[in-house]
Amino acid sequence: MKAAVLHEVNKPLVIEDVSLPNPGPREVLIRTSVAGLCHSDLHFMEGLYPHPLPAVLGHESAGIVEKVGSDVNYVKPGDHVVTCLSVFCGTCDNCTMGRTVLCTDTTVKMLPIRKDMPLELAALIGCGVITGYGAVVNTAKVGPGENVVVIGCGGVGMAAINGAQIAGAGRIIAVDTNPAKLQLATKLGATDIVDPRNGDVVQQVRELTGGGVHHSFEVLGRKETAEQAFAMLAPGGTATIVGMIPFGQKIELHGFDFLRERKIQGSSMGSNHFRVDMPRLVEFYMRGRLHLEDWISAKLKLSEINEGFAEMKAGKTVRSVIMFDA
Ligand code: PAD
Ligand code: ZN
């Protein structure tokens, strides 16, 4: 089968033939139909996160089960599935305490979904949607009427905005340097938009909200935007860092701000419980509350994958998907 392989950082992916063995007792072979391009893949391609090479990237996908190992009873051949990086063993301390997303088990898991869910939209749920929506609903637990800022409106940020609307947030302020993204954010639920090119982001948010927000979400992975997320909080507010800040980089905060009970926290894959969250997200889409079609910017062939990442790097796309059967 064909795969886009990363041999060296900062070099194009190479499309080549790879082979996979038959699935082991607890493994499943999936015919991948669609894979979304996530900025996390780009961070690895740019060497901002260490990873052994060569590697096949692409963790946001949907497809059809082809074969299952002898011990597998949760899915069967022919099932439509979404993949998820948030594997859990079910027996360690974190799992038994309900924090399955922090389990250190390392094999990709999948979840069967209803067959009338379009696979190119289902793929997005596997990472971008669950990460953005879950950061708002599960990690930060945004309450009705609370004010929210989302910094970085790519695939993950749009899901945070849509999630904030589902959660009943009050003001939802979208921050991005691309006017087209800000326009789409408004369609997905943003009540206000802020373009960093029009002046200091923290000051703009403070003016809009009369002093700061209850919740900010950094969905970009940069030191300066993580610092902005904390600086724009009202007393008692919480900044949630979703973006992957380059490995080894530190962020700086004013110690005084902690006296007013401001908080900062990380969010991994939206603190999901994927067997509960993913069927809910599928239902939200089916009922018209999650506007997944709106964030597919391009449907690409596998051979076009490097162009897809170049467009992402230029900040042009919300989500591009690779259609394997195209
Ligand atoms: P993306 O590249 O689609 O979106 C980034 C957005 O930021 C684009 O819309 C840009 O226009 C915008 N932008 C650029 N500069 C600025 C700026 N100065 N201020 C505001 N906005 C700006 O990325 P994505 O949505 O795929 O991923 C976002 C981050 O989330 C990225 O770091 C990725 O690695 C991370 C991620 N984290 C997890 C997790 O579990 N924590 C999971 C998945 C993705
Ligand atoms: Zn991802």
Coordinates of C-alpha atoms and ligand atoms in Angstrom, one line a residue:
M1 CA 0.0 0.0 0.0
K2 CA 1.0 3.6 -0.5
A3 CA 2.0 6.0 2.4
A4 CA 3.6 9.4 2.7
V5 CA 6.8 8.8 4.7
L6 CA 8.8 11.3 6.7
H7 CA 12.5 10.3 6.3
E8 CA 14.1 13.7 7.3
V9 CA 12.8 16.8 9.0
N10 CA 12.2 19.8 6.8
K11 CA 12.2 17.6 3.7
P12 CA 9.1 16.8 1.6
L13 CA 7.2 13.6 2.5
V14 CA 8.0 10.7 0.1
I15 CA 5.1 8.7 -1.3
E16 CA 6.2 5.0 -1.3
D17 CA 5.0 1.5 -1.0
V18 CA 4.9 0.1 2.6
S19 CA 3.7 -3.2 3.9
L20 CA 1.9 -4.1 7.0
P21 CA 1.8 -7.6 8.7
N22 CA -1.5 -9.3 9.5
P23 CA -3.0 -7.8 12.7
G24 CA -1.8 -9.3 16.0
P25 CA -4.3 -10.7 18.5
R26 CA -5.3 -7.3 19.8
E27 CA -4.8 -5.3 16.6
V28 CA -7.1 -4.2 13.8
L29 CA -6.3 -3.5 10.2
I30 CA -8.2 -0.5 8.8
R31 CA -8.5 0.5 5.2
T32 CA -8.0 4.3 5.6
S33 CA -10.5 6.2 3.5
V34 CA -9.7 9.7 4.6
A35 CA -7.0 11.4 6.7
G36 CA -7.1 15.0 7.9
L37 CA -3.9 17.1 7.9
C38 CA -3.3 18.3 11.4
H39 CA -0.8 21.0 12.5
S40 CA 0.7 18.5 14.9
D41 CA 2.0 16.5 11.9
L42 CA 3.6 19.7 10.6
H43 CA 5.3 20.3 14.0
F44 CA 6.9 16.8 13.7
M45 CA 7.9 17.5 10.0
E46 CA 9.6 20.7 11.1
G47 CA 11.5 18.8 13.9
L48 CA 9.9 20.9 16.7
Y49 CA 9.1 17.6 18.4
P50 CA 11.6 14.7 18.5
H51 CA 10.4 11.5 16.9
P52 CA 12.2 8.4 15.6
L53 CA 12.4 8.3 11.7
P54 CA 11.3 7.1 9.2
A55 CA 7.7 7.7 10.2
V56 CA 4.2 7.6 8.6
L57 CA 2.3 10.5 10.0
G58 CA -1.5 11.1 9.9
H59 CA -3.4 10.4 13.1
E60 CA -6.7 12.0 12.2
S61 CA -8.5 9.4 10.1
A62 CA -11.6 7.4 9.3
G63 CA -12.0 4.2 7.4
I64 CA -13.4 0.7 7.2
V65 CA -12.2 -2.3 9.2
E66 CA -10.6 -4.9 7.0
K67 CA -9.4 -7.6 9.4
V68 CA -9.3 -8.0 13.2
G69 CA -7.0 -10.0 15.5
S70 CA -8.2 -13.0 17.4
D71 CA -8.9 -11.2 20.7
V72 CA -10.8 -8.2 19.2
N73 CA -14.5 -8.1 19.8
Y74 CA -15.2 -4.4 19.9
V75 CA -15.2 -3.9 16.1
K76 CA -15.7 -6.3 13.1
P77 CA -14.8 -6.2 9.4
G78 CA -17.0 -3.8 7.5
D79 CA -17.5 -1.4 10.5
H80 CA -16.9 2.3 9.7
V81 CA -14.5 3.7 12.3
V82 CA -12.8 6.9 13.5
T83 CA -9.2 6.5 14.9
C84 CA -8.0 8.2 18.1
L85 CA -4.6 8.7 19.6
S86 CA -6.1 8.6 23.1
V87 CA -5.5 5.0 23.9
F88 CA -6.2 3.6 27.3
C89 CA -5.6 0.3 29.0
G90 CA -8.5 0.5 31.5
T91 CA -6.4 -0.8 34.4
C92 CA -3.7 1.8 35.4
D93 CA -4.2 4.5 38.1
N94 CA -5.1 7.2 35.6
C95 CA -7.7 5.0 33.9
T96 CA -9.3 3.8 37.1
M97 CA -9.5 7.5 38.2
G98 CA -11.4 8.4 35.0
R99 CA -8.4 10.2 33.4
T100 CA -8.2 7.8 30.4
V101 CA -6.6 10.5 28.2
L102 CA -3.5 10.4 30.5
C103 CA -2.9 6.6 30.1
T104 CA 0.5 5.8 28.8
D105 CA -0.6 2.9 26.6
T106 CA 0.7 3.6 23.1
T107 CA -1.4 1.9 20.4
V108 CA -4.0 3.8 18.3
K109 CA -7.6 2.9 19.2
M110 CA -10.7 3.2 17.1
L111 CA -14.4 3.6 17.6
P112 CA -17.2 2.3 15.4
I113 CA -19.6 5.0 14.1
R114 CA -22.9 5.0 12.2
K115 CA -22.6 4.3 8.5
D116 CA -24.5 7.3 7.4
M117 CA -21.8 9.6 8.8
P118 CA -19.7 10.8 5.8
L119 CA -16.1 9.4 6.4
E120 CA -14.4 12.7 5.3
L121 CA -16.2 14.5 8.1
A122 CA -15.8 11.6 10.6
A123 CA -12.0 11.8 10.1
L124 CA -11.9 15.3 11.5
I125 CA -13.5 14.1 14.7
G126 CA -10.5 11.8 15.3
C127 CA -8.2 14.7 16.3
G128 CA -9.1 18.3 15.4
V129 CA -12.7 18.3 16.5
I130 CA -12.4 16.2 19.7
T131 CA -9.3 18.3 20.7
G132 CA -11.0 21.8 20.2
Y133 CA -14.5 20.8 21.4
G134 CA -13.1 18.8 24.3
A135 CA -10.7 21.5 25.5
V136 CA -13.8 23.7 26.0
V137 CA -16.3 21.2 27.2
N138 CA -14.1 18.6 29.1
T139 CA -10.9 20.4 30.1
A140 CA -12.1 23.9 30.8
K141 CA -15.7 23.0 31.5
V142 CA -17.0 26.3 30.1
G143 CA -20.3 27.2 31.7
P144 CA -23.3 29.0 30.2
G145 CA -22.7 32.7 29.8
E146 CA -19.0 32.6 30.4
N147 CA -16.8 34.6 28.0
V148 CA -14.3 32.7 25.8
V149 CA -11.4 33.7 23.6
V150 CA -9.9 31.3 21.0
I151 CA -6.5 32.3 19.7
G152 CA -5.8 30.5 16.4
C153 CA -8.8 29.5 14.3
G154 CA -7.5 26.5 12.3
G155 CA -9.2 23.1 12.4
V156 CA -8.8 22.8 16.2
G157 CA -9.6 26.4 17.0
M158 CA -12.8 26.3 14.9
A159 CA -13.9 23.2 16.9
A160 CA -13.2 25.1 20.1
I161 CA -15.5 28.0 18.8
N162 CA -18.2 25.6 17.8
G163 CA -17.8 23.8 21.1
A164 CA -18.1 27.0 23.0
Q165 CA -21.4 27.7 21.2
I166 CA -22.7 24.2 22.1
A167 CA -21.6 24.8 25.7
G168 CA -23.7 28.0 25.8
A169 CA -20.8 30.4 26.3
G170 CA -21.6 34.2 26.3
R171 CA -19.1 36.2 24.3
I172 CA -17.0 34.0 22.0
I173 CA -14.0 36.0 20.7
A174 CA -12.1 34.6 17.7
V175 CA -8.5 35.7 17.2
D176 CA -6.7 35.0 13.9
T177 CA -4.5 36.8 11.4
N178 CA -6.5 35.5 8.4
P179 CA -9.7 37.5 7.7
A180 CA -11.3 34.5 5.9
K181 CA -10.9 32.4 9.1
L182 CA -12.4 35.1 11.2
Q183 CA -15.4 35.2 8.9
L184 CA -15.9 31.4 9.2
A185 CA -15.5 31.7 12.9
T186 CA -18.5 34.1 13.0
K187 CA -20.6 31.5 11.2
L188 CA -19.6 28.8 13.7
G189 CA -20.6 30.9 16.7
A190 CA -18.0 33.6 17.4
T191 CA -19.7 36.8 18.6
D192 CA -16.6 39.0 18.1
I193 CA -13.4 38.9 16.1
V194 CA -9.9 40.2 16.8
D195 CA -7.2 40.5 14.2
P196 CA -3.7 40.8 15.8
R197 CA -2.6 43.0 13.0
N198 CA -5.0 45.8 14.3
G199 CA -3.1 46.2 17.6
D200 CA -2.3 44.5 20.9
V201 CA -4.4 41.4 21.2
V202 CA -4.7 41.5 25.0
Q203 CA -5.8 45.2 25.0
Q204 CA -8.4 44.5 22.2
V205 CA -9.9 41.6 24.2
R206 CA -9.8 43.6 27.5
E207 CA -11.7 46.5 25.7
L208 CA -14.3 44.1 24.3
T209 CA -15.0 42.4 27.6
G210 CA -14.5 45.3 30.0
G211 CA -11.5 43.8 31.8
G212 CA -10.8 40.2 30.6
V213 CA -12.3 36.8 30.0
H214 CA -13.3 33.8 32.0
H215 CA -11.6 31.4 29.6
S216 CA -8.9 31.7 26.9
F217 CA -7.7 28.9 24.6
E218 CA -4.3 29.0 22.9
V219 CA -4.7 26.9 19.8
L220 CA -1.6 27.7 17.8
G221 CA 1.5 26.5 19.8
R222 CA 3.5 29.6 20.3
K223 CA 5.2 31.2 23.3
E224 CA 3.8 34.7 22.6
T225 CA 0.2 33.6 22.1
A226 CA 0.3 31.4 25.3
E227 CA 1.5 34.4 27.2
Q228 CA -1.3 36.5 25.6
A229 CA -3.9 33.8 26.7
F230 CA -2.9 34.2 30.3
A231 CA -2.6 38.0 30.2
M232 CA -6.1 38.5 28.9
L233 CA -7.8 36.7 31.8
A234 CA -10.2 38.3 34.2
P235 CA -9.5 37.6 37.9
G236 CA -10.3 33.9 38.5
G237 CA -10.1 33.1 34.8
T238 CA -8.4 30.1 33.2
A239 CA -6.1 29.8 30.2
T240 CA -6.1 26.5 28.5
I241 CA -3.1 25.7 26.3
V242 CA -4.0 23.4 23.4
G243 CA -1.3 24.3 20.9
M244 CA 2.0 22.3 20.9
I245 CA 4.6 24.8 22.0
P246 CA 8.0 23.7 20.5
F247 CA 9.7 21.1 22.6
G248 CA 12.0 22.7 25.3
Q249 CA 10.6 26.2 24.9
K250 CA 9.6 28.0 28.1
I251 CA 6.8 30.6 28.6
E252 CA 7.0 33.6 30.9
L253 CA 4.1 34.8 33.1
H254 CA 3.7 37.6 35.7
G255 CA 3.7 36.0 39.1
F256 CA 1.5 38.7 40.5
D257 CA -1.4 37.5 38.3
F258 CA -1.7 34.3 40.3
L259 CA -2.8 36.4 43.4
R260 CA -6.1 37.0 41.6
E261 CA -6.5 33.2 41.2
R262 CA -5.8 33.2 37.5
K263 CA -5.0 29.6 36.3
I264 CA -3.2 28.0 33.4
Q265 CA -3.5 24.4 32.3
G266 CA -2.8 22.1 29.4
S267 CA -5.3 20.0 27.4
S268 CA -4.4 16.7 25.8
M269 CA -6.8 15.6 23.0
G270 CA -9.6 17.5 24.6
S271 CA -9.4 15.4 27.8
N272 CA -11.7 13.0 25.9
H273 CA -13.4 9.9 26.8
F274 CA -13.7 8.9 23.2
R275 CA -16.3 6.2 23.5
V276 CA -18.6 8.8 25.0
D277 CA -17.5 11.9 23.2
M278 CA -17.2 10.7 19.6
P279 CA -20.8 9.3 19.2
R280 CA -22.0 12.6 20.7
L281 CA -20.0 14.6 18.2
V282 CA -21.4 12.5 15.3
E283 CA -24.9 13.2 16.7
F284 CA -24.1 16.9 17.0
Y285 CA -23.2 16.9 13.3
M286 CA -26.3 14.9 12.3
R287 CA -28.5 17.4 14.2
G288 CA -26.9 20.4 12.6
R289 CA -25.1 21.7 15.7
L290 CA -21.5 20.9 14.6
H291 CA -20.8 22.5 11.2
L292 CA -18.2 20.1 10.0
E293 CA -18.6 20.7 6.2
D294 CA -17.6 24.3 6.7
W295 CA -14.1 23.5 7.8
I296 CA -13.0 21.3 4.9
S297 CA -10.8 23.6 2.8
A298 CA -9.6 21.1 0.3
K299 CA -9.9 17.4 -0.7
L300 CA -6.5 16.2 -1.8
K301 CA -5.0 13.1 -3.3
L302 CA -2.2 11.4 -1.4
S303 CA 0.2 12.7 -4.1
E304 CA -0.7 16.3 -3.2
I305 CA 0.1 16.0 0.5
N306 CA 3.2 18.2 0.5
E307 CA 1.2 21.0 -1.1
G308 CA -1.5 20.5 1.6
F309 CA 1.1 21.1 4.3
A310 CA 2.6 24.1 2.5
E311 CA -0.9 25.7 2.5
M312 CA -1.3 24.9 6.2
K313 CA 2.0 26.5 6.9
A314 CA 0.8 29.6 5.1
G315 CA -2.2 29.7 7.4
K316 CA -4.6 29.4 4.4
T317 CA -6.6 26.2 5.3
V318 CA -8.9 25.2 8.0
R319 CA -8.7 21.5 7.3
S320 CA -7.5 19.7 4.2
V321 CA -8.2 16.0 3.9
I322 CA -6.5 13.3 2.0
M323 CA -9.0 11.1 0.1
F324 CA -7.3 7.7 -0.4
D325 CA -9.8 6.4 -3.0
A326 CA -9.6 9.6 -5.1
Ligands
PAD1 P1 -3.7 25.3 12.0 O1 -2.4 25.5 11.3 O2 -4.8 24.8 11.1 O3 -4.3 26.7 12.6 C1 -3.5 27.7 13.2 C2 -4.2 29.0 13.0 O4 -3.5 30.1 13.7 C3 -4.3 29.5 11.5 O5 -5.7 29.8 11.3 C4 -3.5 30.8 11.5 O6 -4.0 31.7 10.6 C5 -3.6 31.3 12.9 N1 -2.5 32.2 13.3 C6 -1.3 32.4 12.8 N2 -0.6 33.3 13.5 C7 -1.5 33.8 14.5 C8 -1.4 34.8 15.5 N3 -0.3 35.5 15.7 N4 -2.5 35.0 16.3 C9 -3.6 34.3 16.1 N5 -3.8 33.3 15.1 C10 -2.7 33.1 14.3 O7 -3.5 24.4 13.2 P2 -4.4 23.3 13.9 O8 -5.7 23.9 14.2 O9 -4.3 22.0 13.2 O10 -3.6 23.0 15.3 C11 -3.4 24.1 16.2 C12 -2.5 23.7 17.3 O11 -3.1 22.6 18.1 C13 -1.2 23.0 16.8 O12 -0.1 23.5 17.7 C14 -1.4 21.6 17.0 O13 -0.2 20.8 17.1 C15 -2.2 21.6 18.3 C16 -2.9 20.3 18.6 N6 -2.9 19.9 20.0 C17 -3.5 18.8 20.3 C18 -3.5 18.4 21.8 O14 -3.9 17.3 22.2 N7 -3.1 19.4 22.7 C19 -4.2 18.0 19.4 C20 -4.2 18.4 18.1 C21 -3.6 19.6 17.7
ZN2 ZN -3.9 16.1 15.4

